[in-house]
PDB file of C-alpha atoms in Angstrom:
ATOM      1  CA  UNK A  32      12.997  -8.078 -13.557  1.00  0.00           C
ATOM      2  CA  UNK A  33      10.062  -7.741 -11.418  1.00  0.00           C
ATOM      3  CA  UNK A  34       7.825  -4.428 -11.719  1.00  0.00           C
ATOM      4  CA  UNK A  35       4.975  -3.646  -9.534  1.00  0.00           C
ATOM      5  CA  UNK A  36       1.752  -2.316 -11.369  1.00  0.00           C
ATOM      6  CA  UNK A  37      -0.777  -0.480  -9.570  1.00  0.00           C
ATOM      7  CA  UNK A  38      -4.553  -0.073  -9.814  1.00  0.00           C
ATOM      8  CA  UNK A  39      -7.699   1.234  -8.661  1.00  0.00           C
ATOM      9  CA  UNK A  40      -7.454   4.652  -6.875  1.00  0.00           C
ATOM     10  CA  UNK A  41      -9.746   7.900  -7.641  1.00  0.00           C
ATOM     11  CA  UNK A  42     -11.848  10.193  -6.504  1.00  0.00           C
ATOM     12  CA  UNK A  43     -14.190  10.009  -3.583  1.00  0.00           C
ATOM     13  CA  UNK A  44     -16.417  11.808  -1.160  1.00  0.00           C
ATOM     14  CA  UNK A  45     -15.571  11.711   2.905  1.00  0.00           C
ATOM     15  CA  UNK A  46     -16.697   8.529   4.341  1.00  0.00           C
ATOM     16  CA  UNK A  47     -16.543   7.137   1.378  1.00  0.00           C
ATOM     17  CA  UNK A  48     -14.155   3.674   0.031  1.00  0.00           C
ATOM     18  CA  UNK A  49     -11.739   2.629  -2.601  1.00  0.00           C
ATOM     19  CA  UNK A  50      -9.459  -0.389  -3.017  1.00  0.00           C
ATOM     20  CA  UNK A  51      -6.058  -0.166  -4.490  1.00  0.00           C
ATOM     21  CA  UNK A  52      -4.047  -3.412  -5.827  1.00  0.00           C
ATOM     22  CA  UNK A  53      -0.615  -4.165  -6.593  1.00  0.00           C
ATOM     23  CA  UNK A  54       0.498  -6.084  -8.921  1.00  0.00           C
ATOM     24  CA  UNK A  55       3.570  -8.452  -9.782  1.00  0.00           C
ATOM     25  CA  UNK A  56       4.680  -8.715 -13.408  1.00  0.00           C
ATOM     26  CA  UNK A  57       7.257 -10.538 -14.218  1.00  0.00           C
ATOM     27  CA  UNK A  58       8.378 -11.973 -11.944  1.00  0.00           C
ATOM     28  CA  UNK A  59       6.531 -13.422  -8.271  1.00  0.00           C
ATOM     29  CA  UNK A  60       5.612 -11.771  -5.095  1.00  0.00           C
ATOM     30  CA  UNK A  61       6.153 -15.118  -3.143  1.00  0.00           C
ATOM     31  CA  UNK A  62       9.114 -14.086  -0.113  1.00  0.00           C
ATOM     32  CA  UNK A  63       8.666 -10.239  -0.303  1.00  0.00           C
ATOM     33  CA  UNK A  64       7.121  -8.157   1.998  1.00  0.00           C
ATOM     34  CA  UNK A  65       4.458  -5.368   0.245  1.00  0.00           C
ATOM     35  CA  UNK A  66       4.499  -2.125   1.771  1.00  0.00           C
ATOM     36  CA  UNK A  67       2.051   0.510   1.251  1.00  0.00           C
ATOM     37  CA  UNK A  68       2.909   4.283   1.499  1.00  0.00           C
ATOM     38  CA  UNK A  69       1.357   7.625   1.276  1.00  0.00           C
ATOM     39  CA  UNK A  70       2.696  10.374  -0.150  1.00  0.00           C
ATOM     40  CA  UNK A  71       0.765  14.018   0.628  1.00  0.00           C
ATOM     41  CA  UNK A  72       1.569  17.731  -1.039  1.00  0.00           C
ATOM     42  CA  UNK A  73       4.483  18.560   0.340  1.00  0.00           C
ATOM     43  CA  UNK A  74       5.166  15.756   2.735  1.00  0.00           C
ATOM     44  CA  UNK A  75       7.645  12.486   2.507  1.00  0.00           C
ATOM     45  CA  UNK A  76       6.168   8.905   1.864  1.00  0.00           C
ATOM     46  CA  UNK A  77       5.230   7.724   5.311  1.00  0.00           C
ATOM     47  CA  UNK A  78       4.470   4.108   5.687  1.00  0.00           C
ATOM     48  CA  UNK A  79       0.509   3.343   5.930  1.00  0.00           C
ATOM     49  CA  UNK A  80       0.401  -0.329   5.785  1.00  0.00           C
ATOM     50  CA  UNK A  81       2.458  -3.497   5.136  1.00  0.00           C
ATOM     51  CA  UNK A  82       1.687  -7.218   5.141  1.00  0.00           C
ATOM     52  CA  UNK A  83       4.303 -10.378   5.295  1.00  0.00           C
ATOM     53  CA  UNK A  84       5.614 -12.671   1.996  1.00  0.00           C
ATOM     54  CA  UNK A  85       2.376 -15.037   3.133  1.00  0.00           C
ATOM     55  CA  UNK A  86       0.157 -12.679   4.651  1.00  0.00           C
ATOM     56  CA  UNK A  87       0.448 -13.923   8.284  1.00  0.00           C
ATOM     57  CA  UNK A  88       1.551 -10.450   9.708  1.00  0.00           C
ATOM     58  CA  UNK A  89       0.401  -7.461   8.860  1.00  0.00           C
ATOM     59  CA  UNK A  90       1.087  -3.890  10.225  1.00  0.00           C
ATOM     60  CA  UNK A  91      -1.101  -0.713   9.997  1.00  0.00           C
ATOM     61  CA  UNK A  92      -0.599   2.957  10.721  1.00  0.00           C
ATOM     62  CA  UNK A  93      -2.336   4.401  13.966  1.00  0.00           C
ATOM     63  CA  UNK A  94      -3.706   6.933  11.508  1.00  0.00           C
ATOM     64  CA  UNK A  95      -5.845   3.807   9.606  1.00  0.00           C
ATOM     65  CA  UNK A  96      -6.206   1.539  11.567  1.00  0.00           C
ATOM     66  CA  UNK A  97      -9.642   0.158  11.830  1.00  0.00           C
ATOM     67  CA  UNK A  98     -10.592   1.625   8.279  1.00  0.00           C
ATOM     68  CA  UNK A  99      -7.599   0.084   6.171  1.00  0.00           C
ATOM     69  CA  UNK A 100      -7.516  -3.832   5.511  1.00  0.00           C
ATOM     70  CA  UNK A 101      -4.535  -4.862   3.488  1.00  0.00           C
ATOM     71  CA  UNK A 102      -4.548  -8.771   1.875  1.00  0.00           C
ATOM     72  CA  UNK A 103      -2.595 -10.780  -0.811  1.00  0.00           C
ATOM     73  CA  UNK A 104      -2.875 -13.878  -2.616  1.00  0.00           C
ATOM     74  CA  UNK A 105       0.280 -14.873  -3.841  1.00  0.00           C
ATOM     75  CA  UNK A 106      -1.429 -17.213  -6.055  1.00  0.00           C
ATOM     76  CA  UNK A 107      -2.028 -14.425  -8.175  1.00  0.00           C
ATOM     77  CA  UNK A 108       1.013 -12.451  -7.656  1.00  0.00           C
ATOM     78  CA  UNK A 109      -1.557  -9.841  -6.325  1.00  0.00           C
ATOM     79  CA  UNK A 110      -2.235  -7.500  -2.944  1.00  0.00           C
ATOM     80  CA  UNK A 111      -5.098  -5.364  -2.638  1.00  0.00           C
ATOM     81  CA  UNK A 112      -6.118  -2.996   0.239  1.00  0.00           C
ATOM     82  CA  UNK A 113      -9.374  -2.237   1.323  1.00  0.00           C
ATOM     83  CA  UNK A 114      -9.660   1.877   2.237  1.00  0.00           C
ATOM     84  CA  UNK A 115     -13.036   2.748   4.341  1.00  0.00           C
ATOM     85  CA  UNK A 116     -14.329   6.114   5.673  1.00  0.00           C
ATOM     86  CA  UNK A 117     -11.763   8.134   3.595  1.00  0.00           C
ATOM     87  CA  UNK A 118     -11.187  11.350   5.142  1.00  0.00           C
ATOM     88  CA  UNK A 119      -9.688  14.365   3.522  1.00  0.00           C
ATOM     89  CA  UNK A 120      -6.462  13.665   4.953  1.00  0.00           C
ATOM     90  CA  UNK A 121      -6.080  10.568   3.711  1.00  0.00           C
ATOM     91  CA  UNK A 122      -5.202  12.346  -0.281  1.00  0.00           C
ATOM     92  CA  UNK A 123      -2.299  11.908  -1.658  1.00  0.00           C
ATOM     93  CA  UNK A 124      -0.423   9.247  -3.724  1.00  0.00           C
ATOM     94  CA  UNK A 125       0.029   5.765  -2.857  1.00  0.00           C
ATOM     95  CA  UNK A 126       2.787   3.526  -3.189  1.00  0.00           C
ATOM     96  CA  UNK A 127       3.095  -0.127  -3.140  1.00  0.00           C
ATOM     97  CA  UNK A 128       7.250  -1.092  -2.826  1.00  0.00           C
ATOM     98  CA  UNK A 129       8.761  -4.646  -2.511  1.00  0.00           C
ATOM     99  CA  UNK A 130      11.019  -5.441   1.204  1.00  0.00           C
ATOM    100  CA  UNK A 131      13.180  -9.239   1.278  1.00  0.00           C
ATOM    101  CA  UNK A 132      12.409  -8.302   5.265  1.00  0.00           C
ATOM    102  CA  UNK A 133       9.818  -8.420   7.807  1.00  0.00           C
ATOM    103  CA  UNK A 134       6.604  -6.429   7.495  1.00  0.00           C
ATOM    104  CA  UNK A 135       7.353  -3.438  10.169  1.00  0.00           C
ATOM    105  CA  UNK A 136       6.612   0.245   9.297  1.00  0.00           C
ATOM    106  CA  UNK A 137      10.056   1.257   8.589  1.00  0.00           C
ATOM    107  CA  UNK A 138      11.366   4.065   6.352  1.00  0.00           C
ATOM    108  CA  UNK A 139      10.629   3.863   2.886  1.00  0.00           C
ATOM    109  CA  UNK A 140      14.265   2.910   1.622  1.00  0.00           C
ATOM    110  CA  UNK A 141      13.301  -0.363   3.588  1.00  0.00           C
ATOM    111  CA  UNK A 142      11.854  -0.923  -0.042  1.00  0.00           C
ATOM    112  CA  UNK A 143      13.638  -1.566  -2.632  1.00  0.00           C
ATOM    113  CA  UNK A 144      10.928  -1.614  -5.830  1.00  0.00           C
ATOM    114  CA  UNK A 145       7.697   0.417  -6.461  1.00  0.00           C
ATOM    115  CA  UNK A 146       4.806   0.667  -8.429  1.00  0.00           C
ATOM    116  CA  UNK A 147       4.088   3.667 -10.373  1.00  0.00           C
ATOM    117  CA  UNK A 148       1.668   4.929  -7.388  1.00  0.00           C
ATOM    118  CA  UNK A 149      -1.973   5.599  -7.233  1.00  0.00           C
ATOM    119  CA  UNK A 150      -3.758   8.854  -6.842  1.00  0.00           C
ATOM    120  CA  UNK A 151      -6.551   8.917  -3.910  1.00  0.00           C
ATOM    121  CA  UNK A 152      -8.545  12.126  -3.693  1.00  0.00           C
ATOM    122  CA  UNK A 153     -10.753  12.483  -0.702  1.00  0.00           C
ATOM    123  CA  UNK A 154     -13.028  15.819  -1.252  1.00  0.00           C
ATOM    124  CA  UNK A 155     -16.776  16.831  -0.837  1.00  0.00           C
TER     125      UNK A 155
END
């Protein structure tokens, strides 16, 4: 069945940038919806970001939008989002899950499969 591997992630100063990817192995991405979701210290996943099975729609958080640029290429079973001026609230661990429906913000049990999650530190 299909699992979702994550990468990229770390450590950076305010203002800084990072780029996370998710990653289909074994089986495709082609017809699912990626989500994106955050997960702070003491706080539920909230949805950040999601983008449609061919990349036509995407959605973004009012909290990133403008610094957070979400793409795929389902050629390479492979979507990757683009993080700019990181801020110190923007910590926490990051989750890319799997959705057979339309890329809206929903809850996160819109999702039925995730990737391990990514840490993203934001400190000076």
């Amino acid at each position: 069945q299909m699992q979702l591997v994550q990468s990229g992630g770390g450590s950076v100063q305010p203002g800084g940038s990072l780029t996370l990817s998710c990653a289909a192995s074994g089986s495709t991405l082609v017809g699912y919806t990626i989500g994106w979701f955050r997960q702070a210290p003491g706080k539920g996943r909230e949805g950040v970001s999601c983008i449609s099975s061919r990349g036509g729609s995407t959605e973004y958080a009012e909290f990133v939008k403008g610094r957070f640029t979400v793409s795929r290429d389902n050629a390479k079973n492979l979507v990757t989002r683009q993080m700019n001026s990181l801020q110190p609230e923007d910590s926490g661990i990051y989750f890319c899950g799997r959705s057979t429906g339309q890329c809206v913000l929903g809850p996160s049990d819109y999702f039925d499969r995730w990737g391990q999650g990514t840490q993203v530190t934001v400190s000076s």
